[in-house]
């Protein structure tokens, strides 16, 4: 029997996702029309023998999370639980803290994944690889290829070409080590806890001797504390995937991740994509429209959506509206002739007639097959880095203005055009 | 009577429009700039108009021959082979201007207003001296040369170029009427009429100022072209309101050529001119713009303070603002944003221009 553990973080994490993360925990943010977590859960539920999914994080139990978990349980007919850490314990601390729960029922192995990654989730292939390679007690790290410069932003893996063992692992090195990077998706056997346990003991001893009271001994970083010492011991193996993968750290990366998942729907969930022939609006590329969204029935054909557009629950779209490379969240209203490009329009926001809401795409270089999305800083050269435009929840954009490369915080009524600004 | 219009050269301030069409023939409110002046001169009794050009254009020659026939007046071109300044062209055209001793008009070709030619003649004849200048009141006189004159008689005391402190709020409006003897003051060489001729005439008491009533604009550059258009359309509203378009979808003063085609759910105006054969597709919002002949604005686009050149095509869901000027035959792709873009003719724009710049 198998289990899956998903690390969902907490409110102190995911600050690059503001202001969107003010309304909803980041793992529940809709990507390609469904909550970010759902892509993980769907992938796990497809694995034969998967009996339970455990979410670990330090969000306080809230309505949104609880409601989502119970609906996921019902829909996927699989046990889904949330275990709340008493404090942020790092990528390994919570895992260790809840090891008894994870191991209850005697799973032969379990997956561990970060919530804020977008992936094809080649879980069956990882299982097969695990059976075919090395000792049955080994751990498998899913990896992909990055370009040299960007690899420095990730965990870098040096691989034995013959055995696929991880010879060396280093998190965010200062100089180039390897272009094979860690995806944040792993397959562990219960033996992993022995190794984590040793780190835990060592930390406890250090704390005792150092006398620092603020230093929390239970915090364990899987990558720095565990993998780096496991490398080269025939305990850690790497499975390289050709499938798509991206981190989802910023709002811009949510749009990029949407594109990857919407494209995957062609194979896995074609019913979630809109086709142009349905006598509805005109569609380019892959578009998700929630069944409760309403498009002006008198002028449906004048609306042009896509590529890479997700329209949420109850969204209203007027005549002659254009949306491209954007996410329109639940309850928003797009009035006649407006144009939304490379933006995220927050819940219940309104965009007036002929208004233009536009951001700058932050996509990875399409000519480089290994390029990953950049994690740009918010400011650069004294100004706001041109990026996706984000409207928080309940923002009202008047007609005929332009909002470009800006971030608008929730519950704001704008009265004029803005460019390259954060509007509080 | 005769009139000399200082047309000048390449009209570089009105580029990119003047890269394909000589400035006098660029349509202002659906009529070539020059024709606004020439038609009004003809109405005031001028039977011979001389165009002082420093750059000869076959297109201009051809067009003027057509207008000669149409208006029943004579139009000559006086071509300066080397730059003669603002007074030299008068000396060059001396023969044509002095075949009788009637006064003659001189106009700067970029001026648009309610042309007061009959009043100018009356005023000039009344004081009997050699020259009369039309002046107009402006809000920011220090951008120009101001005229200091006696209020009652109009006798000009002096000129002050771009004064630092307030001297007067009347500036030279670029329209004059002279007696033929005035030409004796000008030699055939590069001469500035404002700097070299007028100050002497003023000292001798031979220069008088007549204040212009109504609107005035120098439309030699795109920003002022659009301001002038708005002023002119307002004057049309007062004098010939039937020429403007009204009804649902029209706001303020809008001038539409009868052959223009307008789609559904457009909102047009205030201050819009649509030329012959212009097409506006559904859902277009356009204000404070001139759209020249044959251009097409595709659906759902939003334009403010723009000039769209002849035969250009603006794509769907485009936003253009802040004195964006498209030359002839420019294509703007769908969904772009143009802010103060100055686009040369025959260019295809496939990327947004978020900050003002010139696109070659």
XYZ file of C-alpha atoms in Angstrom:
784
model
C 0.000 0.000 0.000
C 1.154 3.513 -0.811
C 0.644 6.977 0.631
C 1.400 10.512 -0.455
C 2.481 13.486 1.633
C 2.059 17.016 0.285
C 3.827 19.942 1.956
C 1.527 22.929 1.724
C 3.457 25.553 3.696
C 1.704 28.337 5.586
C 0.860 32.031 5.550
C 4.437 33.189 6.186
C 5.500 31.335 3.112
C 4.374 32.312 -0.359
C 4.749 36.071 0.135
C 5.653 36.373 -3.533
C 2.107 35.311 -4.225
C 0.616 38.384 -2.624
C -1.905 39.945 -2.939
C -3.576 36.796 -4.216
C -2.538 34.851 -1.134
C -4.444 37.304 1.091
C -7.711 35.717 0.063
C -6.933 32.083 -0.275
C -4.101 29.796 0.860
C -1.709 29.505 -2.037
C -2.155 25.741 -2.448
C -5.837 26.375 -3.179
C -5.218 29.049 -5.807
C -6.823 27.943 -9.070
C -4.372 26.896 -11.745
C -5.935 25.787 -15.040
C -9.351 26.067 -13.472
C -8.840 23.868 -10.413
C -7.011 24.405 -7.097
C -3.239 24.021 -7.352
C -3.362 21.027 -5.002
C -5.900 19.203 -7.122
C -3.356 18.439 -9.796
C -1.266 16.671 -7.137
C -4.251 14.853 -5.663
C -5.547 13.716 -9.038
C -2.138 12.331 -9.931
C -1.866 10.504 -6.610
C -5.384 9.077 -6.798
C -4.504 7.494 -10.154
C -1.733 5.370 -8.637
C -2.905 1.817 -7.863
C -2.526 1.034 -4.177
C -2.641 4.689 -3.085
C -4.657 4.707 0.114
C -4.157 8.066 1.785
C -3.003 11.588 1.077
C -1.623 13.579 3.999
C -1.211 17.318 3.806
C 1.344 18.850 6.159
C 1.575 22.577 6.740
C 1.123 25.323 9.253
C -2.012 27.085 8.039
C -4.571 27.401 10.795
C -7.497 25.174 9.956
C -9.767 27.357 7.861
C -13.004 27.005 5.963
C -11.491 27.023 2.532
C -8.984 24.315 3.309
C -11.371 22.055 5.214
C -14.066 22.398 2.578
C -11.653 21.570 -0.167
C -10.310 18.521 1.618
C -13.689 16.997 2.260
C -14.777 17.575 -1.333
C -11.523 16.070 -2.599
C -12.071 13.050 -0.419
C -15.530 12.555 -1.839
C -14.545 13.123 -5.427
C -11.453 10.953 -5.512
C -12.624 8.315 -3.032
C -9.391 8.480 -1.109
C -8.558 9.460 2.450
C -7.276 13.049 2.642
C -6.073 14.524 5.918
C -4.470 17.764 7.027
C -1.860 17.670 9.771
C -0.931 21.066 11.132
C 2.630 21.664 12.294
C 2.882 23.486 15.614
C 5.432 25.781 14.033
C 7.105 25.995 10.613
C 9.438 23.014 10.684
C 11.074 23.177 7.267
C 10.763 20.655 4.453
C 11.764 17.732 6.680
C 10.651 18.691 10.182
C 6.921 18.201 9.722
C 7.546 14.946 7.893
C 9.537 13.640 10.804
C 7.139 14.966 13.392
C 4.227 13.103 11.846
C 6.141 9.966 10.924
C 3.922 7.693 12.965
C 0.832 8.881 11.131
C 2.575 8.538 7.799
C 3.714 5.004 8.571
C 0.476 3.822 10.139
C -1.004 0.964 8.150
C 2.439 -0.060 6.961
C 2.871 1.585 3.556
C 5.751 0.077 1.547
C 6.631 3.522 0.258
C 5.242 7.064 0.100
C 5.540 10.031 -2.194
C 6.508 13.427 -0.862
C 5.749 16.517 -2.927
C 5.764 20.280 -2.568
C 2.403 21.927 -3.213
C 3.905 24.783 -5.164
C 5.204 22.800 -8.091
C 3.488 22.212 -11.408
C 4.296 18.838 -12.912
C 3.232 15.925 -15.058
C 3.650 13.848 -11.891
C 5.230 10.714 -13.419
C 4.489 8.775 -10.245
C 4.087 5.345 -11.889
C 7.387 5.779 -13.689
C 9.064 6.696 -10.403
C 7.647 3.516 -8.816
C 8.904 1.416 -11.686
C 12.303 3.057 -11.480
C 12.383 2.409 -7.751
C 11.703 -1.290 -8.268
C 14.313 -1.581 -11.002
C 17.165 0.272 -9.395
C 19.349 -0.147 -6.404
C 18.403 -1.333 -2.995
C 14.707 -1.636 -2.209
C 15.313 0.759 0.704
C 16.478 3.640 -1.470
C 14.879 7.002 -1.999
C 14.109 8.444 -5.427
C 14.329 12.134 -6.317
C 12.486 13.373 -9.384
C 14.720 15.667 -11.431
C 14.623 17.710 -14.609
C 17.159 19.636 -16.669
C 17.693 23.392 -16.322
C 20.023 25.711 -18.181
C 23.355 26.402 -16.563
C 22.597 29.872 -15.275
C 19.217 29.032 -13.797
C 20.367 25.808 -12.166
C 21.922 27.917 -9.415
C 18.396 28.702 -8.162
C 17.569 25.090 -7.444
C 18.868 21.973 -5.729
C 21.544 20.553 -8.012
C 22.129 16.851 -8.479
C 25.240 15.092 -9.725
C 24.203 11.732 -11.121
C 26.063 8.510 -11.830
C 25.370 7.845 -15.478
C 25.485 4.094 -14.941
C 23.544 3.550 -11.743
C 21.577 6.823 -11.521
C 22.717 7.203 -7.969
C 22.900 10.711 -6.573
C 26.615 11.267 -6.085
C 26.347 14.824 -4.889
C 23.519 17.131 -3.892
C 23.783 20.850 -3.186
C 20.968 23.333 -2.642
C 21.225 26.630 -4.600
C 24.985 26.580 -5.133
C 26.858 29.806 -5.729
C 28.763 28.302 -8.653
C 27.695 25.839 -11.309
C 27.497 22.242 -10.146
C 25.030 20.471 -12.405
C 22.165 21.243 -14.736
C 20.100 18.420 -13.250
C 17.763 20.009 -10.738
C 15.505 18.769 -7.982
C 11.768 18.905 -8.759
C 10.588 18.702 -5.157
C 8.841 15.379 -5.772
C 10.222 12.281 -4.085
C 9.508 8.610 -3.432
C 10.619 7.395 -0.013
C 10.585 4.125 1.858
C 10.098 4.122 5.638
C 13.901 3.922 5.997
C 14.090 7.626 5.206
C 12.993 8.339 8.729
C 16.123 6.681 10.077
C 18.201 9.221 8.229
C 16.000 12.140 9.186
C 16.041 10.883 12.762
C 19.821 11.115 12.829
C 19.653 14.726 11.694
C 17.043 15.405 14.342
C 19.246 13.933 17.084
C 22.222 15.906 15.911
C 20.201 19.117 15.957
C 18.984 18.408 19.475
C 22.535 17.881 20.691
C 23.705 21.047 19.014
C 20.961 23.003 20.640
C 21.802 21.581 24.005
C 25.444 22.507 23.699
C 24.978 25.856 21.999
C 22.420 27.077 24.516
C 20.435 29.032 21.946
C 16.854 29.182 22.981
C 15.520 30.670 19.774
C 16.935 27.920 17.612
C 14.223 25.400 16.997
C 15.798 21.947 16.925
C 12.839 20.360 15.182
C 13.365 22.396 12.024
C 14.842 20.101 9.402
C 15.588 20.985 5.802
C 15.348 17.858 3.740
C 17.590 19.190 0.997
C 20.404 20.722 2.993
C 20.316 18.489 6.057
C 19.377 15.068 4.689
C 20.081 14.768 0.983
C 23.521 16.299 1.057
C 24.667 13.644 3.534
C 22.759 10.809 1.847
C 24.379 11.528 -1.497
C 27.077 9.068 -2.480
C 25.930 6.451 0.061
C 23.953 4.344 -2.397
C 20.791 5.491 -0.644
C 19.579 8.237 -2.958
C 18.704 7.804 -6.625
C 17.567 10.233 -9.264
C 14.876 9.715 -11.890
C 15.039 12.283 -14.689
C 11.790 13.247 -16.327
C 11.230 14.720 -19.775
C 7.771 15.853 -18.753
C 6.881 19.450 -17.976
C 7.775 20.945 -14.614
C 7.769 24.395 -13.064
C 7.820 26.028 -9.664
C 4.854 28.192 -8.770
C 6.353 30.907 -6.617
C 4.982 34.115 -8.115
C 1.701 35.084 -9.724
C 3.412 35.099 -13.110
C 4.383 31.491 -12.681
C 0.731 30.616 -11.965
C -0.115 31.753 -15.475
C 2.765 29.757 -16.905
C 1.728 26.688 -14.885
C -1.835 27.120 -16.140
C -0.555 26.954 -19.658
C 1.301 23.702 -18.948
C -1.701 22.075 -17.268
C -4.218 23.316 -19.866
C -2.021 21.752 -22.486
C -1.974 18.512 -20.507
C -5.794 18.533 -20.459
C -5.719 17.753 -24.184
C -4.688 14.257 -23.147
C -5.973 13.870 -19.594
C -9.139 16.022 -19.301
C -10.317 17.191 -22.724
C -13.735 17.861 -21.193
C -12.226 20.765 -19.252
C -11.232 22.611 -22.439
C -13.563 24.738 -24.534
C -13.754 24.132 -28.211
C -14.662 26.876 -30.637
C -17.425 24.965 -32.370
C -19.875 24.956 -29.507
C -21.690 28.022 -30.843
C -20.114 30.020 -28.086
C -17.302 32.489 -27.963
C -14.298 32.346 -30.266
C -11.433 30.416 -28.760
C -7.697 30.328 -29.529
C -5.611 27.514 -28.075
C -6.467 26.046 -24.665
C -9.148 27.736 -22.612
C -10.948 26.674 -19.437
C -14.380 28.194 -18.776
C -16.249 27.241 -15.623
C -19.768 26.044 -16.501
C -21.307 28.814 -14.387
C -19.512 31.621 -16.234
C -21.794 33.792 -18.337
C -20.894 35.332 -21.677
C -23.161 38.012 -23.186
C -25.622 35.906 -25.149
C -26.336 38.642 -27.706
C -22.729 38.913 -28.813
C -21.048 35.671 -27.875
C -19.097 35.330 -31.079
C -17.454 38.747 -30.635
C -15.669 37.514 -27.498
C -12.172 36.134 -28.159
C -10.514 34.039 -25.432
C -7.128 32.379 -25.315
C -4.612 31.028 -25.631
C -4.042 30.041 -22.019
C -7.112 31.490 -20.335
C -8.959 30.243 -17.256
C -12.375 31.708 -16.498
C -13.632 31.024 -12.991
C -17.039 30.424 -11.392
C -19.761 32.921 -12.121
C -17.578 35.260 -14.166
C -19.524 37.643 -16.440
C -18.099 38.540 -19.805
C -19.583 41.291 -21.989
C -19.580 41.744 -25.757
C -16.328 42.112 -27.618
C -14.080 41.162 -24.701
C -10.553 39.883 -25.305
C -8.665 37.764 -22.787
C -5.277 36.204 -23.416
C -2.715 34.466 -21.153
C -4.730 35.335 -18.052
C -6.589 33.927 -15.085
C -9.990 35.434 -14.298
C -11.021 34.469 -10.779
C -14.498 33.690 -9.487
C -17.213 36.321 -9.677
C -15.252 38.832 -11.725
C -16.993 40.942 -14.331
C -15.436 41.981 -17.633
C -17.478 44.659 -19.376
C -17.920 45.261 -23.096
C -14.843 45.615 -25.303
C -12.313 45.367 -22.489
C -8.959 43.704 -23.060
C -7.121 41.566 -20.458
C -3.622 40.337 -21.322
C -1.038 38.592 -19.106
C -2.992 39.377 -15.948
C -4.736 37.842 -13.010
C -8.102 39.443 -12.265
C -9.102 38.906 -8.656
C -12.318 37.497 -7.223
C -15.359 39.745 -7.718
C -13.368 42.459 -9.487
C -14.857 44.570 -12.262
C -13.191 45.800 -15.402
C -14.999 48.684 -17.126
C -15.809 49.093 -20.803
C -12.871 49.456 -23.168
C -10.465 49.249 -20.245
C -7.120 47.591 -20.826
C -5.517 45.481 -18.096
C -2.167 44.243 -19.230
C 0.979 42.735 -17.786
C 4.321 41.667 -19.149
C 4.762 37.928 -19.568
C 7.575 36.437 -17.532
C 7.736 33.192 -19.423
C 10.954 31.288 -19.812
C 12.778 31.713 -23.100
C 10.841 29.559 -25.551
C 13.983 28.900 -27.579
C 15.707 27.214 -24.683
C 14.133 23.820 -23.933
C 15.594 23.799 -20.450
C 14.800 27.369 -19.448
C 12.704 27.730 -16.339
C 10.521 30.597 -15.275
C 12.488 33.371 -13.607
C 11.980 34.287 -10.016
C 12.481 38.008 -10.499
C 12.728 40.366 -7.596
C 9.804 42.754 -7.218
C 11.946 45.810 -7.851
C 14.809 46.301 -10.229
C 16.854 49.428 -10.982
C 14.699 51.476 -8.659
C 11.450 50.575 -10.370
C 8.884 47.815 -10.341
C 10.044 44.925 -12.508
C 7.643 44.667 -15.476
C 5.537 41.655 -14.705
C 2.056 40.161 -14.709
C -0.622 42.636 -13.676
C -2.482 41.433 -10.606
C -5.810 42.776 -9.397
C -6.607 41.670 -5.869
C -10.116 40.706 -4.869
C -12.920 43.225 -5.328
C -10.931 45.757 -7.373
C -12.884 48.068 -9.655
C -11.278 49.341 -12.838
C -13.252 52.191 -14.480
C -13.939 52.253 -18.189
C -11.418 53.304 -20.811
C -8.330 53.333 -18.583
C -5.146 51.295 -18.872
C -3.637 49.365 -15.963
C -0.241 48.113 -17.029
C 2.438 46.120 -15.160
C 0.804 46.979 -11.846
C -0.347 45.234 -8.704
C -3.579 46.458 -7.119
C -4.354 45.453 -3.572
C -7.832 44.153 -2.665
C -10.968 46.280 -2.257
C -9.666 49.207 -4.259
C -11.621 51.459 -6.633
C -9.342 53.021 -9.195
C -10.191 56.305 -10.882
C -7.487 56.635 -13.555
C -4.777 54.780 -15.478
C -1.738 53.316 -13.754
C 1.514 51.864 -15.060
C 4.385 50.067 -13.309
C 3.015 50.650 -9.813
C 1.846 48.893 -6.706
C -1.451 50.480 -5.717
C -2.240 50.088 -2.036
C -6.353 91.067 -55.135
C -3.380 88.846 -54.498
C -2.215 86.634 -51.697
C 1.113 85.000 -50.959
C 1.066 81.861 -48.818
C 4.365 80.900 -47.214
C 4.240 77.146 -47.723
C 7.924 76.559 -47.130
C 9.642 73.213 -47.349
C 9.315 69.687 -46.170
C 6.935 70.252 -43.283
C 9.197 68.271 -41.014
C 7.239 69.046 -37.849
C 4.228 67.244 -39.247
C 6.113 64.086 -40.066
C 5.364 61.238 -40.583
C 2.326 62.543 -42.455
C 4.416 64.858 -44.602
C 6.711 62.054 -45.682
C 4.139 60.965 -48.205
C 1.971 64.045 -48.760
C 3.115 67.673 -49.049
C 1.979 69.578 -45.999
C -0.444 71.912 -47.755
C -2.372 68.871 -48.961
C -2.667 67.086 -45.603
C -6.360 67.098 -44.787
C -7.388 69.125 -41.797
C -11.011 68.338 -40.890
C -11.462 66.615 -44.227
C -10.109 69.418 -46.389
C -6.469 70.080 -47.367
C -4.925 72.666 -45.041
C -4.168 74.952 -47.946
C -7.698 74.852 -49.241
C -9.088 76.233 -45.990
C -6.997 79.338 -46.622
C -7.399 79.531 -50.401
C -11.168 79.150 -50.357
C -11.491 81.907 -47.795
C -9.150 84.153 -49.769
C -11.211 83.619 -52.898
C -14.347 84.522 -50.979
C -12.695 87.773 -49.900
C -11.980 88.758 -53.469
C -8.505 87.387 -54.046
C -8.144 86.240 -57.650
C -4.481 85.256 -57.627
C -2.821 83.127 -54.953
C 0.931 82.639 -55.007
C 2.375 79.699 -53.114
C 5.939 80.355 -51.950
C 7.563 76.931 -51.803
C 11.116 75.905 -51.127
C 10.494 72.332 -52.189
C 8.754 71.742 -55.483
C 6.154 69.016 -55.527
C 4.471 67.657 -58.637
C 1.579 66.513 -56.505
C 1.073 70.033 -55.214
C 1.282 71.504 -58.702
C -1.276 69.050 -60.027
C -3.653 69.647 -57.175
C -3.426 73.418 -57.483
C -4.271 73.277 -61.183
C -7.438 71.394 -60.262
C -8.333 73.982 -57.662
C -7.698 76.829 -60.106
C -10.447 75.434 -62.293
C -12.752 74.723 -59.422
C -12.457 78.082 -57.721
C -11.982 80.170 -60.846
C -8.855 81.878 -59.562
C -5.207 81.811 -60.570
C -2.719 79.836 -58.448
C 1.019 80.225 -59.098
C 3.976 78.570 -57.461
C 7.015 80.657 -56.561
C 9.922 78.327 -55.960
C 12.892 79.501 -53.938
C 16.017 77.635 -54.971
C 17.822 78.578 -51.795
C 16.241 79.283 -48.406
C 15.060 82.900 -48.313
C 13.704 83.063 -44.774
C 10.324 84.588 -43.998
C 10.700 87.792 -46.024
C 12.800 86.708 -48.979
C 9.944 84.872 -50.697
C 8.076 88.165 -50.955
C 10.945 89.699 -52.877
C 11.066 86.639 -55.105
C 7.407 87.058 -55.981
C 7.685 90.816 -56.451
C 6.691 90.751 -60.118
C 3.514 88.829 -59.411
C 2.600 90.946 -56.405
C 3.054 94.378 -57.897
C 1.247 94.364 -61.205
C -1.233 96.776 -59.660
C -1.194 98.897 -56.502
C -3.759 96.972 -54.506
C -2.612 95.632 -51.127
C -1.798 91.917 -50.939
C -2.196 89.307 -48.246
C 0.629 87.201 -46.846
C -0.191 84.084 -44.789
C 1.731 81.492 -42.906
C 0.478 78.169 -44.292
C 0.036 76.474 -40.904
C -2.525 78.917 -39.564
C -6.138 77.959 -38.986
C -8.779 80.351 -37.667
C -11.941 82.168 -38.668
C -10.125 83.965 -41.484
C -10.834 87.732 -41.210
C -9.700 88.723 -44.705
C -12.464 91.255 -45.364
C -11.870 92.892 -41.967
C -8.135 92.983 -42.628
C -8.672 94.853 -45.904
C -10.962 97.388 -44.230
C -8.557 97.892 -41.340
C -5.562 98.296 -43.635
C -7.268 100.727 -45.955
C -8.449 102.764 -43.005
C -5.025 103.477 -41.509
C -3.410 103.809 -44.929
C 0.081 102.781 -43.843
C 2.277 100.059 -45.331
C 1.503 97.004 -43.218
C -1.083 95.335 -40.966
C -0.495 92.243 -38.833
C -3.199 90.112 -37.323
C -2.524 89.372 -33.676
C -4.221 86.888 -31.409
C -4.452 86.533 -27.668
C -2.793 83.460 -26.182
C -2.498 82.049 -22.667
C 1.252 81.498 -22.745
C 2.726 84.382 -24.715
C 6.320 83.699 -23.731
C 6.371 80.681 -26.035
C 6.062 83.088 -28.973
C 7.028 86.564 -30.130
C 4.676 89.150 -28.622
C 3.462 92.372 -30.203
C 3.218 95.606 -28.249
C 0.766 98.056 -29.787
C -1.507 100.966 -29.019
C -4.951 99.660 -28.189
C -6.986 102.395 -29.891
C -5.246 102.787 -33.218
C -3.440 99.484 -33.429
C -0.141 101.174 -34.138
C 2.660 98.757 -33.277
C 5.450 99.975 -31.013
C 7.672 96.960 -30.903
C 8.109 93.214 -30.955
C 9.561 91.166 -28.119
C 10.697 87.627 -28.813
C 9.821 85.068 -26.078
C 9.637 87.597 -23.215
C 10.727 86.459 -19.754
C 8.329 88.795 -17.965
C 4.826 89.624 -19.056
C 4.849 92.264 -21.737
C 1.761 91.496 -23.741
C -0.461 88.504 -24.421
C -0.898 89.216 -28.106
C 1.212 87.333 -30.559
C 1.748 87.466 -34.290
C -0.940 85.238 -35.814
C 0.935 84.779 -39.091
C -1.455 86.750 -41.321
C -0.519 90.088 -42.877
C -1.720 92.579 -45.424
C 0.800 94.901 -47.098
C 0.786 97.737 -49.549
C 2.962 97.013 -52.597
C 5.459 99.773 -51.668
C 6.445 97.663 -48.681
C 8.312 95.331 -51.031
C 10.970 98.032 -51.511
C 12.140 97.191 -48.008
C 13.016 93.608 -48.855
C 16.040 92.417 -50.765
C 16.276 89.098 -52.508
C 18.328 87.317 -49.916
C 17.600 85.235 -46.776
C 15.693 87.695 -44.600
C 13.597 87.344 -41.476
C 10.479 89.455 -41.692
C 10.010 89.503 -37.903
C 13.578 90.416 -37.032
C 14.671 92.630 -39.911
C 11.665 94.170 -41.639
C 8.951 94.624 -39.037
C 11.029 96.441 -36.399
C 11.921 99.155 -38.948
C 8.353 99.427 -40.195
C 7.159 99.742 -36.596
C 9.654 102.506 -35.829
C 8.518 104.391 -38.883
C 4.899 104.025 -37.822
C 4.057 101.874 -40.788
C 2.903 98.740 -38.969
C -0.496 98.230 -37.355
C -2.023 95.339 -35.394
C -5.548 94.012 -35.786
C -6.803 91.682 -33.091
C -8.288 88.415 -34.277
C -11.675 87.375 -32.975
C -12.327 83.721 -32.369
C -10.071 80.699 -32.361
C -6.515 80.472 -33.697
C -4.008 77.652 -33.990
C -0.722 76.866 -35.692
C -1.350 73.302 -36.777
C 2.198 72.567 -37.895
C 2.725 69.757 -35.385
C 0.512 66.828 -34.407
C -0.328 67.967 -30.879
C -1.477 71.363 -32.113
C -3.107 69.806 -35.163
C -5.481 67.963 -32.820
C -6.082 71.019 -30.633
C -6.779 73.080 -33.751
C -9.152 70.399 -34.980
C -11.156 70.610 -31.762
C -11.344 74.402 -32.031
C -12.341 74.286 -35.683
C -15.073 71.719 -35.061
C -16.485 73.918 -32.321
C -16.629 76.793 -34.751
C -18.421 74.535 -37.248
C -20.909 73.695 -34.486
C -21.667 77.415 -34.134
C -21.784 78.336 -37.818
C -22.819 75.203 -39.715
C -24.062 72.628 -37.199
C -25.720 70.555 -39.928
C -22.270 69.496 -41.125
C -21.599 67.621 -37.890
C -22.836 64.146 -37.040
C -25.266 63.626 -34.200
C -27.304 60.789 -32.818
C -26.782 57.741 -30.634
C -23.124 56.855 -30.413
C -21.946 60.393 -31.183
C -20.653 62.694 -28.457
C -19.736 66.363 -28.904
C -18.445 67.614 -32.257
C -17.876 64.913 -34.846
C -17.228 65.390 -38.564
C -17.768 62.351 -40.773
C -17.236 62.095 -44.506
C -20.388 60.705 -46.180
C -18.444 57.732 -47.524
C -17.176 56.635 -44.113
C -18.659 53.438 -42.667
C -19.322 53.032 -38.946
C -20.036 49.706 -37.241
C -22.346 48.914 -34.368
C -21.919 49.901 -30.735
C -19.264 52.505 -31.494
C -18.943 55.593 -29.348
C -17.440 58.464 -31.373
C -16.302 61.823 -30.075
C -15.994 64.387 -28.845
C -13.715 66.026 -31.433
C -13.341 63.386 -34.099
C -12.858 63.711 -37.840
C -13.360 60.676 -40.090
C -12.172 61.025 -43.683
C -13.429 59.545 -46.949
C -13.825 55.789 -47.024
C -12.789 55.374 -43.393
C -14.136 52.237 -41.746
C -14.817 51.893 -38.041
C -15.698 48.322 -37.082
C -17.994 47.349 -34.202
C -17.360 48.532 -30.686
C -14.774 51.214 -31.440
C -14.314 54.066 -28.967
C -12.579 57.073 -30.473
C -12.086 60.594 -29.156
C -10.032 63.650 -30.114
C -8.705 61.978 -33.284
C -8.290 62.556 -36.982
C -8.652 59.483 -39.158
C -7.432 60.138 -42.680
C -8.822 58.774 -45.898
C -9.186 55.047 -46.380
C -8.000 54.052 -42.912
C -9.652 51.229 -40.997
C -10.072 50.883 -37.249
C -10.898 47.306 -36.337
C -13.329 46.222 -33.690
C -13.212 47.002 -29.983
C -10.237 49.343 -30.252
C -9.850 52.490 -28.155
C -8.227 55.647 -29.538
C -7.671 59.024 -27.926
C -5.643 61.973 -29.290
C -4.330 60.214 -32.367
C -3.834 60.863 -36.040
C -4.346 57.774 -38.198
C -2.685 58.115 -41.596
C -4.191 57.356 -44.988
C -5.002 53.707 -45.652
C -3.637 52.592 -42.300
C -5.153 49.691 -40.445
C -5.484 49.552 -36.689
C -6.115 46.027 -35.401
C -8.677 44.687 -32.961
C -8.489 45.515 -29.269
C -5.750 48.078 -29.871
C -5.293 50.990 -27.487
C -3.697 54.161 -28.909
C -3.272 57.421 -27.016
C -1.164 60.485 -26.234
C -0.679 61.935 -29.748
C 0.141 58.673 -31.472
C 0.605 59.453 -35.174
C 0.515 56.777 -37.857
C 1.928 57.663 -41.254
C 0.457 56.408 -44.495
C -0.275 52.684 -44.837
C 0.740 51.647 -41.330
C -0.519 48.355 -39.939
C -0.959 47.992 -36.198
C -1.435 44.397 -35.136
C -4.226 43.273 -32.814
C -4.146 43.859 -29.088
C -1.224 46.278 -29.000
C -0.794 49.397 -26.881
C 0.626 52.526 -28.495
C 1.429 55.465 -26.253
C 2.775 58.503 -28.084
C 4.148 56.404 -30.926
C 5.220 58.247 -34.048
C 5.151 55.641 -36.827
C 6.698 56.146 -40.238
C 4.810 55.136 -43.393
C 4.396 51.566 -44.616
C 5.451 50.160 -41.276
C 3.946 47.121 -39.571
C 3.784 47.357 -35.788
C 3.821 44.017 -34.000
C 4.912 45.086 -30.528
C 3.431 47.518 -28.081
C 5.011 50.963 -27.669
C 4.415 51.686 -24.000
C 6.443 54.901 -23.886
C 6.533 57.688 -26.496
C 8.989 57.037 -29.264
C 9.544 57.119 -32.997
C 9.166 53.904 -34.958
C 11.166 53.812 -38.172
